[in-house]
Short mmCIF file of C-alpha atoms in Angstrom, two decimals:
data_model
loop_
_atom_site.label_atom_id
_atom_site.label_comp_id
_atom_site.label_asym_id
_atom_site.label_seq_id
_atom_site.Cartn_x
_atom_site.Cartn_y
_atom_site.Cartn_z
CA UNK A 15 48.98 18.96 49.02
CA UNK A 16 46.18 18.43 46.48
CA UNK A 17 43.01 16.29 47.02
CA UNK A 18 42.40 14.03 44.58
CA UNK A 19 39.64 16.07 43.15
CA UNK A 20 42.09 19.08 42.43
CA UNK A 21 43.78 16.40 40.67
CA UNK A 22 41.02 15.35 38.58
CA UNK A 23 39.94 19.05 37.44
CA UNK A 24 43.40 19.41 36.42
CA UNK A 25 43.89 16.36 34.40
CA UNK A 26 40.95 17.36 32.99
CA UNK A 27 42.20 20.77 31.63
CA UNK A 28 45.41 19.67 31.15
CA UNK A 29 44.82 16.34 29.20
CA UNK A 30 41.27 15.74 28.63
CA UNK A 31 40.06 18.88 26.98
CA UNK A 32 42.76 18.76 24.06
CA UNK A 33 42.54 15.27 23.65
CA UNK A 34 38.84 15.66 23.32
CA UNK A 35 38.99 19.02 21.07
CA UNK A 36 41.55 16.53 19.01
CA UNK A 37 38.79 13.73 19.06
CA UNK A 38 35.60 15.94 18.13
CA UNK A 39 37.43 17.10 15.34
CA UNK A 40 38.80 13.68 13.76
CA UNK A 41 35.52 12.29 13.74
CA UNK A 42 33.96 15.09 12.36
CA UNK A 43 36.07 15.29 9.75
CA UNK A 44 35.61 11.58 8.93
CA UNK A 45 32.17 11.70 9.12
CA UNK A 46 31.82 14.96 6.69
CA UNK A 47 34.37 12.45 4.22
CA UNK A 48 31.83 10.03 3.99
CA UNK A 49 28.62 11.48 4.83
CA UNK A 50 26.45 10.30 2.22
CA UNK A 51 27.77 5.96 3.49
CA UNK A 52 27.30 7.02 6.94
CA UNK A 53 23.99 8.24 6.43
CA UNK A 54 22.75 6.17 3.79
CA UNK A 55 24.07 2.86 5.94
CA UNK A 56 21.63 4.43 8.56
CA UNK A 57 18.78 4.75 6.55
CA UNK A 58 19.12 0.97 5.54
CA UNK A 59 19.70 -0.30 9.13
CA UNK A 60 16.19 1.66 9.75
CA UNK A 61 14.14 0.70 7.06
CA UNK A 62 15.04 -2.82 7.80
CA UNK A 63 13.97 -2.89 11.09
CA UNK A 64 10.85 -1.21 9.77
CA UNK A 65 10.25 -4.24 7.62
CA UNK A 66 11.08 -6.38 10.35
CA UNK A 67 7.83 -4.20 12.29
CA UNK A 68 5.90 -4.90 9.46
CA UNK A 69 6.22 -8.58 9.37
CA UNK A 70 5.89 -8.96 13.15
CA UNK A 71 2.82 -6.91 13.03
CA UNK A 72 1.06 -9.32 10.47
CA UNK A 73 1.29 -12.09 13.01
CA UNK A 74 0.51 -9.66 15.69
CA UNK A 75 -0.60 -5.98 14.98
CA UNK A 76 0.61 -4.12 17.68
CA UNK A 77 1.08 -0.29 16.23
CA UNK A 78 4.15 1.11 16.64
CA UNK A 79 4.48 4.56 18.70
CA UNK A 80 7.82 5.75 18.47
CA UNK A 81 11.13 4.27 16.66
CA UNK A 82 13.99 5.72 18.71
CA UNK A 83 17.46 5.67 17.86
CA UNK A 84 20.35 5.83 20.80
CA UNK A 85 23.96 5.92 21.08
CA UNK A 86 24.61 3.24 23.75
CA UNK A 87 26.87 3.73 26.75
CA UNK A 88 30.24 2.29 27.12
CA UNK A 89 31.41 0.31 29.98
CA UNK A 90 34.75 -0.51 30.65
CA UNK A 91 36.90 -2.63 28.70
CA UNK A 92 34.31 -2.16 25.86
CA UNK A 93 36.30 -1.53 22.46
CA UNK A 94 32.91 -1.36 19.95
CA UNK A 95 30.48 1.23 19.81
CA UNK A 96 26.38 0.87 18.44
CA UNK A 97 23.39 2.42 18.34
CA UNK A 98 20.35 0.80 18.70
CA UNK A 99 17.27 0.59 17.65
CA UNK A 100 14.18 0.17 19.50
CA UNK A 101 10.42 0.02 18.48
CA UNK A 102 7.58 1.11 21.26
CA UNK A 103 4.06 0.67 21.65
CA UNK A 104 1.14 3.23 21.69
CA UNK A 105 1.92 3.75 25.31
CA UNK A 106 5.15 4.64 24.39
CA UNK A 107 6.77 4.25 27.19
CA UNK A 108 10.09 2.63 29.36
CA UNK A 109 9.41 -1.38 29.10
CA UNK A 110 6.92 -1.46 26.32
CA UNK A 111 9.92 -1.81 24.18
CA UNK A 112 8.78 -4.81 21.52
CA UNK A 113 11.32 -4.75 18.93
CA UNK A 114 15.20 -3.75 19.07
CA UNK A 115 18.27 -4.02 16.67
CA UNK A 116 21.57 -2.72 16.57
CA UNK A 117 23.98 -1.13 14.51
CA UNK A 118 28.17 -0.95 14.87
CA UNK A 119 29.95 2.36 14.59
CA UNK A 120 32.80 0.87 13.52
CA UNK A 121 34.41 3.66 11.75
CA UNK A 122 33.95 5.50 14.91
CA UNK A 123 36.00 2.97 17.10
CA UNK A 124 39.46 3.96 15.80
CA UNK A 125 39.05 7.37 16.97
CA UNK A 126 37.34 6.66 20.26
CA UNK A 127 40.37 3.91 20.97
CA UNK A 128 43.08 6.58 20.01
CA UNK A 129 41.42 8.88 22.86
CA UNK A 130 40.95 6.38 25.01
CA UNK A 131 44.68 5.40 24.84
CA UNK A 132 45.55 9.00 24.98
CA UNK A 133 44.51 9.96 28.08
CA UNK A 134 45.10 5.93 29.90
CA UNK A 135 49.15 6.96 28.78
CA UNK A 136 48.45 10.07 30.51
CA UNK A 137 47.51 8.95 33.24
CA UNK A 138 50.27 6.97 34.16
CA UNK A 139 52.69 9.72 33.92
CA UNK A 140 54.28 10.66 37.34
CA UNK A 141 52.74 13.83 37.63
CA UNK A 142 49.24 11.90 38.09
CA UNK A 143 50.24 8.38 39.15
CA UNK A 144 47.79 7.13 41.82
CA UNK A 145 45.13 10.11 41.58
CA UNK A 146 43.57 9.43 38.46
CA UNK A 147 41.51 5.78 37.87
CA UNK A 148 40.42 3.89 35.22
CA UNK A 149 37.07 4.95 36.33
CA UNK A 150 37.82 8.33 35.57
CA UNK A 151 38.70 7.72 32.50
CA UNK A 152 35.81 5.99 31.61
CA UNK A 153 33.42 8.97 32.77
CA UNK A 154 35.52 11.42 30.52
CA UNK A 155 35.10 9.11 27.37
CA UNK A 156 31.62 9.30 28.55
CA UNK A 157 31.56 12.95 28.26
CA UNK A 158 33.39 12.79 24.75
CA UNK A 159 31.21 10.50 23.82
CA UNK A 160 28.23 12.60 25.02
CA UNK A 161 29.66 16.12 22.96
CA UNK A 162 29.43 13.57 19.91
CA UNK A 163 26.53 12.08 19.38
CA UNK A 164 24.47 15.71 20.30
CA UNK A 165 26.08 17.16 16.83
CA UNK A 166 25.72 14.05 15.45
CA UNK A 167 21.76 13.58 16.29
CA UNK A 168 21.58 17.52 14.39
CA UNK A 169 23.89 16.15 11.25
CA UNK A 170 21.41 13.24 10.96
CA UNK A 171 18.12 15.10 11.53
CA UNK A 172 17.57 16.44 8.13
CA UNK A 173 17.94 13.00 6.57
CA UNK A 174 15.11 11.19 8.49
CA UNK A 175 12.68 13.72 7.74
CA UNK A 176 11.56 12.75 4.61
CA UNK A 177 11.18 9.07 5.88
CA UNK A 178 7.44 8.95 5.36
CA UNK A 179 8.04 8.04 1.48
CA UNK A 180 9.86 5.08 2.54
CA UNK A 181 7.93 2.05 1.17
CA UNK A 182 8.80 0.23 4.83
CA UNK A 183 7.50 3.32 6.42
CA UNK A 184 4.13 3.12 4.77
CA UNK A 185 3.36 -0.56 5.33
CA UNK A 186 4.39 -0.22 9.41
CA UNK A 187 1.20 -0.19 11.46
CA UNK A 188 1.90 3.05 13.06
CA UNK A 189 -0.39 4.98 16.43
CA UNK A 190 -1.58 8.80 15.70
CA UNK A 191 1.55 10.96 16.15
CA UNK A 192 3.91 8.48 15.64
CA UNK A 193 7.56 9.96 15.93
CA UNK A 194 11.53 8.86 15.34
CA UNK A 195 13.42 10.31 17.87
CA UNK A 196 17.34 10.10 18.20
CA UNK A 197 19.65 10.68 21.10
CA UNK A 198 21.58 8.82 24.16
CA UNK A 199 20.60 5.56 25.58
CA UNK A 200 17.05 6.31 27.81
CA UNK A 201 18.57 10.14 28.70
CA UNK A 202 18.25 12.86 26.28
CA UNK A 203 16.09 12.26 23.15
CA UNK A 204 15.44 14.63 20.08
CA UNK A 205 12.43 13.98 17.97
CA UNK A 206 13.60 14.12 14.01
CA UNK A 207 10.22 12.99 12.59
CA UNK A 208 6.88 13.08 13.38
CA UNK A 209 3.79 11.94 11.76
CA UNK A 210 1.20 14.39 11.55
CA UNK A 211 -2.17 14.66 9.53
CA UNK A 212 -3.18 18.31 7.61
CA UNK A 213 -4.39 20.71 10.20
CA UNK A 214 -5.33 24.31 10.39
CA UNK A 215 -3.27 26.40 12.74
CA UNK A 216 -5.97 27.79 13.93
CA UNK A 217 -8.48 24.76 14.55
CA UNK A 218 -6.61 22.43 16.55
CA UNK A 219 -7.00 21.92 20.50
CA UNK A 220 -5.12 24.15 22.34
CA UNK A 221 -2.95 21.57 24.63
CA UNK A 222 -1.82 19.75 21.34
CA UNK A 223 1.30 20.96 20.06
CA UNK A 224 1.40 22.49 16.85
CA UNK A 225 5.33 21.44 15.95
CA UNK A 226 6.28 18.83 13.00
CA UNK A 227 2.40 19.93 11.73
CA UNK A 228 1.95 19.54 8.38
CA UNK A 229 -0.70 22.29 6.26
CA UNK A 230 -1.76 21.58 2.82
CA UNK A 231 -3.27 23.87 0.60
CA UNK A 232 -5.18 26.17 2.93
CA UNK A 233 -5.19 30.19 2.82
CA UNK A 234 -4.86 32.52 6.00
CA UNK A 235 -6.39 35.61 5.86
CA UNK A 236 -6.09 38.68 8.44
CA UNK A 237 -4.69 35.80 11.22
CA UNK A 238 -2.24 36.74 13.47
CA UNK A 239 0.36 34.39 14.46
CA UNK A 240 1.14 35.06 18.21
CA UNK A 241 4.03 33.41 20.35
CA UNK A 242 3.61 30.13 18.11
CA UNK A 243 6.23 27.15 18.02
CA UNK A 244 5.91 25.54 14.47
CA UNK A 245 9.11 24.59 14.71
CA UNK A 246 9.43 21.30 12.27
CA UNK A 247 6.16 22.04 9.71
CA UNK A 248 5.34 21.25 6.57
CA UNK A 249 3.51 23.82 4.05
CA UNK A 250 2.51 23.02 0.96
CA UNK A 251 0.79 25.89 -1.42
CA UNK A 252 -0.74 27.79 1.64
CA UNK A 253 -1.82 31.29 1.29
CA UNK A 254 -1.14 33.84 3.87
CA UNK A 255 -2.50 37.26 2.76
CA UNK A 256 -2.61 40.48 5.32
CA UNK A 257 -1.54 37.96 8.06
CA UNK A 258 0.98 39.38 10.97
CA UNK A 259 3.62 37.08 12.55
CA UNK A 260 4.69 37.87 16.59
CA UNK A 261 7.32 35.29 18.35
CA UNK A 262 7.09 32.71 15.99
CA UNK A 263 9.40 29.93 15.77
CA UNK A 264 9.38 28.04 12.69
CA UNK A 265 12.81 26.74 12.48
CA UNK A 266 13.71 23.74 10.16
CA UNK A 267 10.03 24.54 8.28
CA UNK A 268 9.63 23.60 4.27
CA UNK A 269 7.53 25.78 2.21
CA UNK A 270 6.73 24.75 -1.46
CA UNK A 271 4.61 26.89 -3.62
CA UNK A 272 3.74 28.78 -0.87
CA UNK A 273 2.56 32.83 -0.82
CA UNK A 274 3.34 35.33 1.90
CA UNK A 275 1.13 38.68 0.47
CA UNK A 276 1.16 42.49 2.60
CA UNK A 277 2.52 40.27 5.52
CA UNK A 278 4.23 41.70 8.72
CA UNK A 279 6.72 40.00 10.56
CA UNK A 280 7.23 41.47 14.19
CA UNK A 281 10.11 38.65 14.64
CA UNK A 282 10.50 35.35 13.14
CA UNK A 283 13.15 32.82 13.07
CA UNK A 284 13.29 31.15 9.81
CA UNK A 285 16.53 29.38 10.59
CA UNK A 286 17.28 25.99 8.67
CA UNK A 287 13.64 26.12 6.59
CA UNK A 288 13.81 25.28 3.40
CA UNK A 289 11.04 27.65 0.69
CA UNK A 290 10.66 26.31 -2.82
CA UNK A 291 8.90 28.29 -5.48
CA UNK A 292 7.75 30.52 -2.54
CA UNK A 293 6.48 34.75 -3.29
CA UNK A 294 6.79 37.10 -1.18
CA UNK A 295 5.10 40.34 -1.99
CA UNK A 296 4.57 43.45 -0.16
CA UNK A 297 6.08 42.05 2.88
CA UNK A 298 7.29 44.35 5.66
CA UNK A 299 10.05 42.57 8.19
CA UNK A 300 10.60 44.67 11.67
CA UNK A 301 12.37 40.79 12.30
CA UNK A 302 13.42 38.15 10.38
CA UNK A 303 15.89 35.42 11.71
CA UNK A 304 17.23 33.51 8.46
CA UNK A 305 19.63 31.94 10.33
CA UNK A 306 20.54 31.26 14.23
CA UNK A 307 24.88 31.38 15.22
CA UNK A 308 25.27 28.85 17.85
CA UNK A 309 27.47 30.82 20.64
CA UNK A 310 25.79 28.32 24.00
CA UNK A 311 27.51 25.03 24.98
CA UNK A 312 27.25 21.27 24.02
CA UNK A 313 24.89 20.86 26.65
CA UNK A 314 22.35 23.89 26.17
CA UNK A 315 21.99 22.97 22.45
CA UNK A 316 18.13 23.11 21.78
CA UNK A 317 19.23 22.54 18.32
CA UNK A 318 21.38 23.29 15.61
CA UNK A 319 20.32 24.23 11.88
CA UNK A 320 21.85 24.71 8.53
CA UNK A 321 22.04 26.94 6.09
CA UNK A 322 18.09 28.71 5.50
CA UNK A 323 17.55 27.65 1.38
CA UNK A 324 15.30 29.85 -0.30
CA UNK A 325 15.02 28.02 -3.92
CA UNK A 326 13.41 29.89 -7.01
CA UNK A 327 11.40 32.11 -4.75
CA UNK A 328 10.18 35.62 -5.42
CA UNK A 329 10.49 38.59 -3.00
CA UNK A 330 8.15 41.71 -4.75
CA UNK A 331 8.02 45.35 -3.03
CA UNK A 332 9.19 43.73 0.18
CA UNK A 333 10.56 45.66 3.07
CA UNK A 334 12.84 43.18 4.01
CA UNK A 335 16.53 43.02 4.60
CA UNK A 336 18.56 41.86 1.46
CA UNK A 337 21.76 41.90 3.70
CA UNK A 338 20.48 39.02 5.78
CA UNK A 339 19.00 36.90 3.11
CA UNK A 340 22.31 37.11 1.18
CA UNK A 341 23.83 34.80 3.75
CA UNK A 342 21.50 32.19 3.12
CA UNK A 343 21.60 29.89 0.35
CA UNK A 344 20.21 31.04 -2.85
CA UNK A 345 19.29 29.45 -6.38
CA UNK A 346 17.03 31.03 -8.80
CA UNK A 347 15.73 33.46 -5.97
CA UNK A 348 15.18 36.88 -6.66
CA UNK A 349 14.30 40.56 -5.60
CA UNK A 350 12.15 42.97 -6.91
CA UNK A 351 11.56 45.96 -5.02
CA UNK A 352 11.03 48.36 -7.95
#
């Protein structure tokens, strides 16, 4: 006879896992439909609650830290799903919350109620009558749930980043560093903005992280960049002649006007950057990741990427793979190796 746990792992294959493959892939779909309204009623929810910040701030200026967005838990009997909103202070941390809103995912709800009856028919079926509860249920729509809102947090990622032209953004009293991070309710966070002054690479403290940096107009000469993580920077027209690149990550970067001259890359990922009116010249790649093929599961994601966009950019006498950069997105881009 089977314990009630055999039971459970069975349902689960059984059951669960198409009815959540089924699931994943509706609201996918949906959301891909209507990208632009889903993101774009996002970005309105947030800048209004940025405003909101603003005006609180004028009676009492307490700088905000951190803006993080979560997908909030379910409990039972719950039919709507939100995210919310909450604004922290410089001490950014659990209970200096001072300012919250929420948002309804109501074109998500018809999906998550069509799983959610799915599996409760299921479950009432003779072959599981009296082993599987309500309560486990509930955990699996938890998981669904969970599977979600990481892909989600990666489709919305690109379209915060640029949030620091927002006019709400600028008139926020904000701390040194401040960051909007997205995720599940007080459990796993990503950060998909951060607010960081010009810095050299090579002049900053070494405890401070050098990710989401942001480099204006400076020129590198004979450096070598060594097991770095710049994962999330910002270069604008910076110079790197003779330099030599080892380990670095520097995923989800954007380049404009920038100029890589008699450079040597020993292995760096590149994935989801973004160069615009970028040169290469006399460039010699041992290692070049242009893009990164997710093979690990939902829950080992450090992150996923798009498409690496090299836009009216140069490549001159370059030792580099044309293979590879063919599978990235190109426009205007060119090769001269002659």
């Amino acid at each position: 006879m089977k314990s009630r746990e055999e039971y459970l792992e069975c349902f689960r294959v059984e059951c669960y896992d198409e009815a959540n493959k089924d699931f994943q892939n509706k609201t996918l779909q949906n959301f891909a439909r209507n990208r632009e309204h889903y993101i774009q009623q996002l970005q309105d929810a947030i800048k209004k609650f940025m405003e909101q910040i603003g005006k609180m701030q004028i009676i009492e200026c307490i700088p905000v830290g951190c803006i993080e967005i979560s997908f909030l838990r379910i409990s039972a009997g719950e039919k709507n799903l939100n995210i919310v909103l909450e604004a922290y202070d410089m001490d950014q941390e659990l209970g200096n919350c001072f300012a919250n809103a929420q948002i309804g995912l109501d074109w998500l709800s018809g999906e998550w109620e069509e799983i959610k009856q799915n599996l409760e028919e299921r479950r009432n079926q003779d072959k599981w009558a009296g082993n599987i509860r309500k309560a486990d249920i509930l955990n699996m729509l938890q998981d669904s749930l969970y599977d979600l809102f990481v892909g989600m947090t990666f489709f919305y990622k690109y379209e915060l980043q640029e949030c620091r032209e927002w006019k709400e953004y600028q008139e926020m009293v904000r701390t040194k560093y401040f960051y909007i991070s997205m995720g599940e309710y007080h459990d796993w966070q990503k950060k998909l903005f951060v607010d960081r002054e010009n810095f050299d690479i090579f002049q900053i403290e070494p405890d401070i992280s050098l990710r989401y940096g942001v480099h204006d107009e400076l020129i590198y000469h004979k450096k070598e960049f060594r097991k770095m993580d710049l994962k999330g920077s910002k270069f604008v027209k910076v110079i790197f002649r003779e330099c030599q690149f080892y380990n670095v990550q520097m995923m989800d970067n954007q380049f404009r006007e920038c100029q890589f001259i008699k450079c040597k890359f020993g292995r760096i990922n590149f994935s989801g950057s973004v160069f615009e009116d970028c040169i290469f010249e006399k460039c010699d790649a041992l290692e070049i990741i242009w893009f990164d093929n997710v093979t690990t599961p939902a829950d080992m994601f450090d992150d996923l990427y798009r498409k690496t966009v090299l836009h009216k950019c140069h490549f001159k006498k370059c030792d580099i793979n044309k293979e590879q950069i063919d599978k990235c997105i190109l426009i205007n881009t060119d090769m001269m190796n002659d």
